[in-house]
Structure formats: C-alpha cells, structure tokens
Short mmCIF file of N, CA and C in Angstrom, two decimals:
data_model
loop_
_atom_site.label_atom_id
_atom_site.label_comp_id
_atom_site.label_asym_id
_atom_site.label_seq_id
_atom_site.Cartn_x
_atom_site.Cartn_y
_atom_site.Cartn_z
N MET K 1 -28.03 -6.85 81.68
CA MET K 1 -26.62 -6.68 81.11
C MET K 1 -26.14 -5.43 80.81
N ASN K 2 -24.91 -5.29 81.37
CA ASN K 2 -23.97 -4.08 81.30
C ASN K 2 -23.75 -3.55 80.05
N ASN K 3 -24.24 -2.41 79.68
CA ASN K 3 -24.05 -1.87 78.37
C ASN K 3 -22.55 -1.77 77.91
N LYS K 4 -21.72 -1.28 78.91
CA LYS K 4 -20.25 -1.09 78.79
C LYS K 4 -19.52 -2.52 78.47
N HIS K 5 -20.04 -3.45 79.07
CA HIS K 5 -19.49 -4.82 78.88
C HIS K 5 -19.74 -5.28 77.68
N TYR K 6 -21.26 -5.00 77.17
CA TYR K 6 -21.47 -5.48 75.91
C TYR K 6 -20.79 -4.75 74.75
N LEU K 7 -20.44 -3.38 74.93
CA LEU K 7 -19.87 -2.79 73.88
C LEU K 7 -18.29 -3.01 73.87
N VAL K 8 -17.83 -3.48 74.74
CA VAL K 8 -16.32 -4.02 74.72
C VAL K 8 -16.62 -5.36 73.92
N GLN K 9 -17.35 -6.20 74.38
CA GLN K 9 -17.29 -7.66 73.94
C GLN K 9 -17.76 -7.44 72.41
N GLY K 10 -18.49 -6.59 71.98
CA GLY K 10 -18.95 -6.38 70.53
C GLY K 10 -17.78 -5.68 69.78
N SER K 11 -16.95 -4.94 70.43
CA SER K 11 -15.65 -4.33 69.77
C SER K 11 -14.68 -5.48 69.75
N GLU K 12 -14.49 -6.34 70.51
CA GLU K 12 -13.47 -7.20 70.28
C GLU K 12 -14.06 -8.29 69.35
N ARG K 13 -15.10 -8.70 69.24
CA ARG K 13 -15.63 -9.50 68.31
C ARG K 13 -15.50 -8.87 66.79
N ALA K 14 -15.69 -7.60 66.53
CA ALA K 14 -15.62 -7.07 65.49
C ALA K 14 -14.19 -6.80 64.97
N LEU K 15 -13.12 -6.68 66.04
CA LEU K 15 -11.84 -6.59 65.69
C LEU K 15 -11.17 -8.07 65.22
N LEU K 16 -11.79 -9.01 65.83
CA LEU K 16 -11.35 -10.37 65.42
C LEU K 16 -11.86 -10.84 64.33
N MET K 17 -12.96 -10.08 63.69
CA MET K 17 -13.52 -10.45 62.32
C MET K 17 -12.62 -9.91 61.12
N LEU K 18 -11.86 -8.88 61.53
CA LEU K 18 -10.90 -8.11 60.50
C LEU K 18 -9.84 -9.22 60.11
N ASP K 19 -9.28 -8.97 58.92
CA ASP K 19 -8.10 -9.67 58.33
C ASP K 19 -6.96 -9.18 59.17
N PRO K 20 -6.00 -10.07 59.14
CA PRO K 20 -4.77 -9.61 60.01
C PRO K 20 -4.19 -8.36 59.79
N ILE K 21 -3.86 -7.85 58.37
CA ILE K 21 -3.27 -6.59 58.25
C ILE K 21 -4.18 -5.42 58.78
N LYS K 22 -5.77 -5.44 58.43
CA LYS K 22 -6.46 -4.28 59.30
C LYS K 22 -6.41 -4.50 60.68
N ARG K 23 -6.28 -5.59 61.19
CA ARG K 23 -6.33 -6.00 62.74
C ARG K 23 -5.13 -5.23 63.20
N THR K 24 -3.92 -5.42 62.62
CA THR K 24 -2.80 -4.96 63.25
C THR K 24 -2.86 -3.53 63.02
N PHE K 25 -3.11 -2.88 61.94
CA PHE K 25 -3.34 -1.45 61.82
C PHE K 25 -4.13 -0.99 62.73
N LEU K 26 -5.20 -1.53 62.91
CA LEU K 26 -6.17 -0.78 64.03
C LEU K 26 -5.52 -0.73 65.39
N ALA K 27 -5.02 -1.95 65.81
CA ALA K 27 -4.24 -2.11 67.15
C ALA K 27 -3.22 -0.93 67.19
N THR K 28 -2.36 -0.74 65.98
CA THR K 28 -1.42 0.23 66.28
C THR K 28 -2.06 1.53 66.48
N CYS K 29 -3.13 1.86 65.66
CA CYS K 29 -3.61 3.14 65.85
C CYS K 29 -4.25 3.32 67.26
N LEU K 30 -4.83 2.37 67.78
CA LEU K 30 -5.48 2.44 69.43
C LEU K 30 -4.53 2.53 70.20
N THR K 31 -3.36 1.79 70.12
CA THR K 31 -2.26 1.95 71.13
C THR K 31 -1.62 3.24 71.00
N GLY K 32 -1.47 3.94 69.49
CA GLY K 32 -0.90 5.36 69.58
C GLY K 32 -1.78 6.30 70.37
N LEU K 33 -3.10 6.04 70.47
CA LEU K 33 -4.05 6.86 71.15
C LEU K 33 -3.94 6.91 72.45
N LEU K 34 -3.82 5.66 73.10
CA LEU K 34 -3.53 5.33 74.56
C LEU K 34 -2.32 5.75 75.15
N LEU K 35 -1.28 5.45 74.45
CA LEU K 35 0.02 5.93 75.01
C LEU K 35 0.21 7.39 74.95
N GLN K 36 0.85 8.12 76.00
CA GLN K 36 1.20 9.21 75.91
C GLN K 36 2.75 9.17 76.39
N PRO K 37 3.49 10.26 75.55
CA PRO K 37 5.03 10.09 75.87
C PRO K 37 5.15 10.82 77.18
N SER K 38 6.14 10.25 77.88
CA SER K 38 6.53 10.76 79.33
C SER K 38 7.60 11.84 79.06
N LEU K 39 7.60 12.97 79.95
CA LEU K 39 8.66 13.87 79.74
C LEU K 39 9.58 13.56 80.84
N SER K 40 10.82 13.28 80.64
CA SER K 40 11.82 12.76 81.48
C SER K 40 12.59 13.91 82.11
N VAL K 41 13.08 13.65 83.24
CA VAL K 41 13.86 14.65 83.84
C VAL K 41 14.95 15.61 83.17
N ALA K 42 15.47 14.87 82.33
CA ALA K 42 16.57 15.51 81.39
C ALA K 42 15.93 16.48 80.41
N GLN K 43 14.58 16.31 80.00
CA GLN K 43 13.88 17.15 79.18
C GLN K 43 13.41 18.43 79.86
N SER K 44 13.50 18.26 81.14
CA SER K 44 12.56 19.63 81.91
C SER K 44 13.85 20.53 82.36
N THR K 45 15.22 20.19 82.12
CA THR K 45 16.24 20.98 82.33
C THR K 45 16.28 22.23 81.33
N MET K 46 16.92 23.38 82.05
CA MET K 46 16.80 24.81 81.36
C MET K 46 18.02 24.61 80.46
N THR K 47 17.81 25.00 79.16
CA THR K 47 18.81 25.11 78.29
C THR K 47 18.99 26.68 77.78
N ILE K 48 20.11 27.42 77.84
CA ILE K 48 20.44 28.45 77.35
C ILE K 48 21.19 28.74 76.19
N PHE K 49 20.57 29.04 75.19
CA PHE K 49 21.56 29.50 73.90
C PHE K 49 21.96 30.86 74.15
N GLU K 50 23.38 30.80 74.14
CA GLU K 50 23.98 32.31 74.46
C GLU K 50 24.45 33.06 73.10
N ASP K 51 24.47 34.13 72.86
CA ASP K 51 24.92 34.94 71.78
C ASP K 51 24.52 34.46 70.40
N VAL K 52 23.52 34.21 70.04
CA VAL K 52 22.93 33.79 68.80
C VAL K 52 22.00 34.73 68.08
N ARG K 53 21.91 34.78 66.70
CA ARG K 53 21.16 35.42 65.94
C ARG K 53 19.76 34.69 65.77
N ILE K 54 18.71 35.24 65.92
CA ILE K 54 17.42 34.42 65.84
C ILE K 54 16.80 34.63 64.40
N PHE K 55 16.61 33.68 63.64
CA PHE K 55 15.65 34.01 62.43
C PHE K 55 14.38 33.56 62.65
N ASP K 56 13.39 34.49 62.43
CA ASP K 56 11.98 34.31 62.81
C ASP K 56 11.23 34.00 61.54
N GLY K 57 11.90 33.63 60.60
CA GLY K 57 10.94 33.23 59.15
C GLY K 57 11.06 34.41 58.27
N THR K 58 11.37 35.60 58.84
CA THR K 58 11.59 36.78 57.65
C THR K 58 12.82 37.71 57.86
N SER K 59 13.68 37.64 59.09
CA SER K 59 14.57 38.30 59.30
C SER K 59 15.52 37.72 60.54
N LEU K 60 16.63 38.13 60.34
CA LEU K 60 17.90 37.91 61.74
C LEU K 60 17.75 38.94 62.52
N THR K 61 17.73 38.77 63.85
CA THR K 61 17.90 39.61 64.91
C THR K 61 19.24 39.93 65.12
N ALA K 62 19.70 40.96 66.29
CA ALA K 62 20.78 41.00 66.62
C ALA K 62 21.25 39.99 67.69
N LYS K 63 22.41 39.90 68.09
CA LYS K 63 22.83 38.72 69.10
C LYS K 63 21.80 38.93 70.25
N MET K 64 21.22 37.51 70.67
CA MET K 64 20.45 37.52 71.86
C MET K 64 20.59 36.34 72.52
N ASN K 65 19.79 36.13 73.51
CA ASN K 65 20.29 34.96 74.43
C ASN K 65 18.54 34.41 74.54
N VAL K 66 18.69 33.04 74.54
CA VAL K 66 17.20 32.31 74.56
C VAL K 66 17.31 30.95 75.48
N ALA K 67 16.30 31.21 76.47
CA ALA K 67 16.07 30.16 77.41
C ALA K 67 15.00 29.28 76.75
N VAL K 68 15.17 27.79 77.13
CA VAL K 68 14.43 26.70 76.75
C VAL K 68 14.08 25.87 77.98
N GLU K 69 12.98 25.59 78.29
CA GLU K 69 12.60 24.66 79.48
C GLU K 69 11.60 23.50 78.88
N GLY K 70 12.29 22.25 79.11
CA GLY K 70 11.42 21.24 78.24
C GLY K 70 11.44 21.42 76.79
N ASN K 71 10.36 21.59 76.00
CA ASN K 71 10.29 21.95 74.87
C ASN K 71 9.82 23.14 74.51
N LYS K 72 9.98 24.12 75.68
CA LYS K 72 9.06 25.55 75.38
C LYS K 72 10.30 26.51 75.44
N ILE K 73 10.09 27.63 74.56
CA ILE K 73 10.88 28.74 74.81
C ILE K 73 10.28 29.61 75.81
N THR K 74 11.21 29.86 76.90
CA THR K 74 10.39 30.59 77.96
C THR K 74 11.17 32.01 78.18
N GLN K 75 12.14 32.22 77.49
CA GLN K 75 12.72 33.80 77.55
C GLN K 75 13.54 34.21 76.25
N ILE K 76 13.51 35.31 75.76
CA ILE K 76 14.43 35.80 74.78
C ILE K 76 15.04 37.18 75.22
N SER K 77 16.19 37.38 75.26
CA SER K 77 16.71 38.67 76.04
C SER K 77 18.14 38.82 75.37
N SER K 78 18.28 40.33 75.21
CA SER K 78 19.69 40.86 74.51
C SER K 78 20.60 40.64 75.92
N GLN K 79 19.94 40.81 76.90
CA GLN K 79 20.86 40.67 78.07
C GLN K 79 21.15 39.16 78.72
N PRO K 80 22.04 38.80 79.41
CA PRO K 80 22.28 37.68 79.77
C PRO K 80 20.95 37.05 80.75
N ILE K 81 20.61 35.80 80.72
CA ILE K 81 19.43 35.19 81.33
C ILE K 81 19.87 34.51 82.59
N SER K 82 19.32 34.90 83.70
CA SER K 82 19.72 34.22 84.94
C SER K 82 18.91 32.82 84.71
N SER K 83 19.69 31.77 85.50
CA SER K 83 19.24 30.50 85.20
C SER K 83 19.82 29.51 86.65
N PRO K 84 19.20 28.33 86.80
CA PRO K 84 19.47 27.53 87.75
C PRO K 84 20.98 26.86 87.66
N THR K 85 21.70 26.59 88.57
CA THR K 85 22.94 25.96 88.36
C THR K 85 23.08 24.90 87.36
N ASP K 86 22.00 24.18 87.20
CA ASP K 86 21.98 22.76 86.58
C ASP K 86 21.69 23.25 85.10
N ALA K 87 21.46 24.39 84.67
CA ALA K 87 21.14 24.63 83.57
C ALA K 87 22.28 24.23 82.33
N VAL K 88 21.84 24.04 81.12
CA VAL K 88 22.97 23.63 80.13
C VAL K 88 23.08 25.06 79.39
N HIS K 89 24.30 25.40 79.15
CA HIS K 89 24.79 26.70 78.43
C HIS K 89 25.37 26.30 77.19
N ILE K 90 24.99 26.85 76.00
CA ILE K 90 25.46 26.45 74.51
C ILE K 90 25.68 27.96 74.05
N ALA K 91 27.14 27.95 73.85
CA ALA K 91 27.66 29.12 73.13
C ALA K 91 27.18 29.27 71.64
N GLY K 92 26.57 30.21 71.30
CA GLY K 92 26.27 30.19 69.97
C GLY K 92 27.27 30.98 69.00
N ASN K 93 28.11 31.80 69.55
CA ASN K 93 29.04 32.36 68.96
C ASN K 93 28.69 33.33 67.71
N GLY K 94 27.51 33.81 67.66
CA GLY K 94 26.88 34.37 66.88
C GLY K 94 26.37 33.79 65.59
N GLN K 95 26.23 32.36 65.82
CA GLN K 95 25.58 31.65 64.65
C GLN K 95 23.93 31.78 64.74
N THR K 96 23.32 31.28 63.75
CA THR K 96 21.84 31.58 63.60
C THR K 96 21.14 30.39 64.19
N LEU K 97 20.06 30.69 65.01
CA LEU K 97 18.99 29.86 65.89
C LEU K 97 17.69 30.17 65.13
N MET K 98 16.89 28.98 64.85
CA MET K 98 15.81 29.25 64.28
C MET K 98 14.82 28.26 64.57
N PRO K 99 13.51 28.38 64.52
CA PRO K 99 12.69 27.32 64.93
C PRO K 99 12.75 26.20 64.02
N GLY K 100 12.23 25.03 64.37
CA GLY K 100 12.40 23.84 63.75
C GLY K 100 11.49 23.78 62.45
N LEU K 101 12.07 23.20 61.39
CA LEU K 101 11.29 23.22 60.09
C LEU K 101 10.11 22.22 60.31
N ILE K 102 9.06 22.36 59.52
CA ILE K 102 8.05 21.39 59.27
C ILE K 102 7.81 20.96 58.08
N ASP K 103 7.97 19.40 57.87
CA ASP K 103 8.01 19.08 56.31
C ASP K 103 6.30 18.59 56.36
N ALA K 104 5.71 19.10 55.46
CA ALA K 104 4.21 18.89 55.33
C ALA K 104 3.85 17.63 54.45
N HIS K 105 4.93 17.17 53.75
CA HIS K 105 4.43 15.90 52.92
C HIS K 105 5.76 14.95 52.95
N TRP K 106 5.60 13.88 53.91
CA TRP K 106 6.60 12.94 54.27
C TRP K 106 6.18 11.85 54.26
N HIS K 107 6.84 10.72 53.88
CA HIS K 107 6.37 9.38 54.01
C HIS K 107 7.44 8.45 54.80
N THR K 108 7.02 8.38 55.92
CA THR K 108 8.02 7.35 56.98
C THR K 108 8.66 6.32 56.26
N PHE K 109 8.04 5.48 55.65
CA PHE K 109 8.63 4.32 55.29
C PHE K 109 8.88 4.25 53.52
N MET K 110 8.88 5.50 53.00
CA MET K 110 9.28 5.59 51.56
C MET K 110 10.31 6.59 51.35
N VAL K 111 10.84 7.16 52.31
CA VAL K 111 11.78 8.11 52.06
C VAL K 111 13.20 7.49 51.65
N ARG K 112 13.67 6.65 52.50
CA ARG K 112 14.90 6.08 52.20
C ARG K 112 15.18 4.89 51.19
N PRO K 113 14.11 3.93 51.45
CA PRO K 113 14.31 2.63 50.52
C PRO K 113 14.04 3.01 49.06
N THR K 114 14.73 2.38 48.33
CA THR K 114 14.44 2.22 46.85
C THR K 114 13.07 1.67 46.80
N MET K 115 12.47 1.81 45.28
CA MET K 115 10.95 1.24 45.11
C MET K 115 11.16 -0.32 45.07
N ALA K 116 12.34 -0.74 44.68
CA ALA K 116 12.70 -2.44 44.81
C ALA K 116 12.60 -2.70 46.39
N GLN K 117 13.28 -1.99 47.30
CA GLN K 117 13.33 -2.32 48.65
C GLN K 117 11.85 -2.17 49.26
N ALA K 118 11.29 -1.19 48.88
CA ALA K 118 10.01 -0.82 49.54
C ALA K 118 9.07 -2.00 49.24
N SER K 119 9.28 -2.53 47.91
CA SER K 119 8.33 -3.67 47.44
C SER K 119 8.52 -5.01 47.88
N MET K 120 9.90 -5.17 48.09
CA MET K 120 10.17 -6.63 48.39
C MET K 120 11.06 -7.13 49.74
N ALA K 121 11.79 -5.92 50.16
CA ALA K 121 12.66 -6.23 51.27
C ALA K 121 11.75 -6.45 52.60
N PRO K 122 12.04 -7.30 53.66
CA PRO K 122 11.48 -7.60 54.81
C PRO K 122 11.12 -6.23 55.43
N LEU K 123 9.78 -6.34 56.07
CA LEU K 123 9.01 -5.20 56.58
C LEU K 123 10.01 -4.85 58.04
N THR K 124 10.74 -5.65 58.49
CA THR K 124 11.71 -5.27 59.52
C THR K 124 12.69 -4.22 59.03
N PHE K 125 13.34 -4.72 58.06
CA PHE K 125 14.35 -3.88 57.44
C PHE K 125 14.07 -2.56 56.94
N ILE K 126 12.70 -2.46 56.47
CA ILE K 126 12.23 -1.03 56.21
C ILE K 126 12.04 -0.06 57.22
N THR K 127 11.59 -0.90 58.34
CA THR K 127 11.36 -0.24 59.55
C THR K 127 12.72 0.24 60.24
N LEU K 128 13.62 -0.35 60.10
CA LEU K 128 14.98 0.17 60.64
C LEU K 128 15.43 1.30 59.59
N LEU K 129 15.26 1.35 58.36
CA LEU K 129 15.63 2.24 57.48
C LEU K 129 14.60 3.69 57.89
N ALA K 130 13.35 3.20 58.21
CA ALA K 130 12.65 4.49 58.59
C ALA K 130 13.14 5.03 59.79
N GLY K 131 13.51 4.25 60.78
CA GLY K 131 14.13 4.98 62.14
C GLY K 131 15.35 5.74 61.76
N ALA K 132 16.36 5.23 60.79
CA ALA K 132 17.35 5.87 60.76
C ALA K 132 17.20 7.33 59.88
N GLU K 133 16.23 7.15 59.10
CA GLU K 133 15.78 8.38 58.35
C GLU K 133 15.03 9.42 59.08
N ALA K 134 14.38 8.96 59.99
CA ALA K 134 13.87 9.77 61.11
C ALA K 134 14.81 10.77 61.73
N GLU K 135 15.88 9.95 62.28
CA GLU K 135 16.96 10.82 62.95
C GLU K 135 17.65 11.72 61.92
N SER K 136 17.94 11.41 60.70
CA SER K 136 18.62 12.15 59.85
C SER K 136 17.58 13.38 59.48
N THR K 137 16.43 13.09 59.45
CA THR K 137 15.34 14.20 59.32
C THR K 137 15.46 15.30 60.32
N LEU K 138 15.37 14.85 61.54
CA LEU K 138 15.69 15.69 62.84
C LEU K 138 16.89 16.65 62.57
N MET K 139 18.10 15.89 62.36
CA MET K 139 19.30 16.48 62.14
C MET K 139 19.51 17.37 61.00
N ARG K 140 18.74 17.33 60.10
CA ARG K 140 18.53 18.45 59.04
C ARG K 140 17.57 19.61 59.41
N GLY K 141 17.17 19.54 60.84
CA GLY K 141 16.46 20.74 61.35
C GLY K 141 14.99 20.56 61.05
N PHE K 142 14.35 19.48 60.54
CA PHE K 142 12.84 19.26 60.74
C PHE K 142 12.54 18.71 62.02
N THR K 143 11.61 19.30 62.79
CA THR K 143 11.48 18.93 64.11
C THR K 143 9.82 18.29 64.02
N SER K 144 9.23 18.59 63.11
CA SER K 144 7.89 18.12 62.80
C SER K 144 7.66 17.51 61.27
N VAL K 145 6.96 16.54 61.08
CA VAL K 145 6.62 16.19 59.75
C VAL K 145 5.12 15.58 59.82
N ARG K 146 4.49 15.70 58.71
CA ARG K 146 3.20 15.27 58.46
C ARG K 146 3.33 14.15 57.63
N ASP K 147 3.21 12.86 58.00
CA ASP K 147 3.38 11.53 57.19
C ASP K 147 2.01 11.49 56.46
N LEU K 148 2.10 11.24 55.24
CA LEU K 148 0.71 11.27 54.20
C LEU K 148 0.39 10.11 53.91
N GLY K 149 0.81 8.99 54.85
CA GLY K 149 0.48 7.74 54.44
C GLY K 149 1.46 6.55 54.49
N GLY K 150 0.91 5.56 55.19
CA GLY K 150 1.88 4.43 55.57
C GLY K 150 1.75 4.17 56.94
N PRO K 151 2.52 3.06 57.35
CA PRO K 151 2.64 2.64 58.83
C PRO K 151 3.39 3.19 59.73
N ALA K 152 3.05 4.62 59.87
CA ALA K 152 3.86 5.36 60.94
C ALA K 152 3.49 5.52 62.33
N PHE K 153 2.51 4.86 62.52
CA PHE K 153 2.16 4.95 64.20
C PHE K 153 3.14 4.22 65.07
N GLY K 154 3.87 3.01 64.63
CA GLY K 154 4.85 2.52 65.60
C GLY K 154 6.09 3.44 65.64
N LEU K 155 6.43 4.01 64.75
CA LEU K 155 7.67 4.85 64.54
C LEU K 155 7.28 6.09 65.33
N LYS K 156 6.27 6.77 65.55
CA LYS K 156 5.81 7.86 66.29
C LYS K 156 5.81 7.35 67.57
N LEU K 157 5.40 6.20 67.98
CA LEU K 157 5.36 5.72 69.40
C LEU K 157 6.94 5.77 69.92
N ALA K 158 7.76 5.17 68.92
CA ALA K 158 9.12 5.07 69.51
C ALA K 158 9.85 6.37 69.55
N ILE K 159 9.53 7.30 68.79
CA ILE K 159 10.22 8.71 68.92
C ILE K 159 9.70 9.36 70.07
N ASP K 160 8.34 9.32 70.35
CA ASP K 160 7.44 10.10 71.37
C ASP K 160 7.93 9.51 72.76
N ASN K 161 8.30 8.29 72.76
CA ASN K 161 8.83 7.62 74.11
C ASN K 161 10.28 7.61 74.05
N GLY K 162 10.98 8.34 73.26
CA GLY K 162 12.39 8.38 73.47
C GLY K 162 13.30 7.12 73.18
N VAL K 163 12.69 6.08 72.45
CA VAL K 163 13.45 4.93 72.09
C VAL K 163 14.41 5.14 70.96
N ILE K 164 13.96 6.22 69.97
CA ILE K 164 14.80 6.46 68.93
C ILE K 164 14.72 8.15 68.80
N LYS K 165 15.56 8.78 68.19
CA LYS K 165 15.39 10.18 67.76
C LYS K 165 14.87 10.48 66.55
N GLY K 166 13.92 11.48 66.68
CA GLY K 166 13.25 11.65 65.38
C GLY K 166 12.15 12.80 65.49
N PRO K 167 11.64 13.38 64.55
CA PRO K 167 10.84 14.49 64.58
C PRO K 167 9.41 14.05 65.05
N ARG K 168 8.52 15.08 65.42
CA ARG K 168 7.53 14.76 65.87
C ARG K 168 6.68 14.31 64.72
N ILE K 169 5.68 13.34 64.64
CA ILE K 169 5.20 12.83 63.51
C ILE K 169 3.48 12.85 63.53
N TRP K 170 2.93 13.44 62.66
CA TRP K 170 1.48 13.65 62.58
C TRP K 170 1.13 12.64 61.65
N PRO K 171 0.78 11.26 61.92
CA PRO K 171 0.35 10.41 60.72
C PRO K 171 -0.93 10.39 60.47
N SER K 172 -1.15 10.04 59.00
CA SER K 172 -2.33 10.14 58.41
C SER K 172 -2.88 8.87 58.25
N GLY K 173 -2.13 7.75 58.34
CA GLY K 173 -2.73 6.21 58.16
C GLY K 173 -2.50 5.65 57.13
N ALA K 174 -3.45 4.91 56.35
CA ALA K 174 -3.58 4.29 55.31
C ALA K 174 -3.63 5.18 54.29
N MET K 175 -3.32 4.93 52.87
CA MET K 175 -2.85 5.70 51.85
C MET K 175 -4.02 5.31 50.97
N ILE K 176 -4.46 6.31 50.01
CA ILE K 176 -5.32 5.82 48.83
C ILE K 176 -4.38 6.45 47.40
N SER K 177 -4.84 5.84 46.51
CA SER K 177 -4.06 6.11 45.33
C SER K 177 -4.95 6.05 44.08
N GLN K 178 -4.38 6.58 43.01
CA GLN K 178 -5.09 6.36 41.60
C GLN K 178 -4.78 4.93 41.01
N THR K 179 -5.51 4.46 40.13
CA THR K 179 -5.17 3.22 39.42
C THR K 179 -3.90 3.22 38.95
N GLY K 180 -2.97 2.26 39.31
CA GLY K 180 -1.43 2.14 38.70
C GLY K 180 -0.63 3.20 39.42
N GLY K 181 -1.02 3.91 40.44
CA GLY K 181 -0.16 4.83 41.20
C GLY K 181 0.88 3.90 42.07
N MET K 182 1.78 4.81 42.72
CA MET K 182 2.79 4.21 43.52
C MET K 182 2.35 3.39 44.66
N VAL K 183 1.25 3.54 45.26
CA VAL K 183 0.89 2.91 46.33
C VAL K 183 0.23 1.62 45.92
N ILE K 184 -0.38 1.53 44.79
CA ILE K 184 -0.85 0.36 44.23
C ILE K 184 0.36 -0.75 43.86
N PHE K 185 1.34 -0.02 43.38
CA PHE K 185 2.56 -0.91 43.04
C PHE K 185 3.13 -1.49 44.02
N VAL K 186 3.35 -0.85 45.30
CA VAL K 186 4.08 -1.23 46.43
C VAL K 186 3.21 -2.09 47.02
N CYS K 187 1.83 -1.86 47.55
CA CYS K 187 1.12 -2.95 48.09
C CYS K 187 0.57 -4.01 47.25
N PHE K 188 0.62 -3.83 45.89
CA PHE K 188 0.12 -5.02 45.16
C PHE K 188 1.42 -6.05 45.17
N GLN K 189 2.72 -5.58 45.03
CA GLN K 189 3.98 -6.31 45.12
C GLN K 189 4.04 -6.93 46.67
N ARG K 190 4.04 -6.27 47.59
CA ARG K 190 4.33 -6.76 48.82
C ARG K 190 3.23 -7.67 49.39
N TYR K 191 2.09 -7.40 49.63
CA TYR K 191 0.84 -8.09 50.01
C TYR K 191 0.27 -8.97 49.09
N ARG K 192 0.46 -8.95 47.71
CA ARG K 192 -0.26 -9.53 46.88
C ARG K 192 -1.76 -9.48 46.85
N LEU K 193 -2.03 -7.91 47.01
CA LEU K 193 -3.44 -7.57 47.14
C LEU K 193 -4.08 -7.63 45.77
N PRO K 194 -5.42 -7.95 45.77
CA PRO K 194 -6.10 -7.98 44.50
C PRO K 194 -6.22 -6.67 43.98
N LEU K 195 -6.28 -6.36 42.72
CA LEU K 195 -6.59 -4.98 42.21
C LEU K 195 -8.21 -5.03 42.09
N ILE K 196 -8.78 -3.90 42.68
CA ILE K 196 -10.10 -3.72 42.59
C ILE K 196 -10.37 -2.73 41.52
N ASN K 197 -11.45 -2.83 40.63
CA ASN K 197 -11.96 -1.88 39.65
C ASN K 197 -13.05 -1.12 40.21
#
C-alpha cells in the first residue's frame, strides 16, 4: 500500500467526519495556503512619485522623488529619477508621502456591521459589508491589517487575487473569548451553539 495514498484517504475521511462549519473553515484555510496571488502586468509597471516630502515615522524630508516597481520602493532621490517611457508619474506638489499604516487589531467581519447585524443578518450581507470596509480601510492609509479572529480567509483571497481592493490581511482564524464575551454572544445567536462550561 502506498503511504502517500493512505495519508490522503485518511485526511479525507477525517475531514468528512467534521461538522459542516468546521469543514468549511478548514477547507478555506487550506485553500488560502494553496493559492498564491498573481502579480499582474499593471502591478509591475514603474510608478514615480515626484516632488513629495517623505514621512519616515519620525520626521519629514525635503522634497524628494520616489520610484516604485510592483510593490517595492526601488529608489529615493532628490534628483529626477530616470524611468521607462511607460512609467506612471504622479505629481506630489510638495505633499506628504508615507509608508502604509498597519492596523494590529482588526476584525474583518466586525468593523462595519452593528452587533445586531453581525448576530442576525445573512452571512452574505456581512461578507459584502466586510469587502466594502476593506476598501475603506485601504483608502484611510492602512495597507496591512492583522485580523484577530473571524472568517477572514475568503476576503484575504479576494484581495490577494485582485477581486476587490483592500489591505494585506494576516488572518488569525477562529476566535476565543471569555464566558459572556462578544464572541460568545455573536456565535450563540448566529449558530445557536451550545454554551460549554
């Protein structure tokens, strides 16, 4: 018997024995690990930010020029930066350019909906709210977020693959909570989960 084949069969059997919520969660996690975002041609084009003051976290520089290729800063100079003819030039007019912010405590599915919506609204509606909030979060300057609990894997895949706009998401997965906490309230109402002492 082939050990590899046996392991796959055993994994499938174990997956089928899980309840539907756990099976969906696990399948989403595995899909997130297997799919890699593709870098499109548009993303690999050079972008030149001209005449900007750079905030580095402590101070502002004099007016500078910044070259970005894909998602990497490749050059910063006080002199004009030579670029290919297809480069995108953005005139900063002396405005501030700064690195993207990172929100270290974010909840994909709990930012925009009210507690009542999070507890009772259809999950498809909550998902659409999460997608809209992801784009709003990006437009506020947050290019990365740490999701500290919730079903963020599908939204992460959509953002990574260019389906919707949003920040990079580092998902934590399932939440834990103290007795009577917010997580217990939402999950108990939505899924009618039994309370375990």
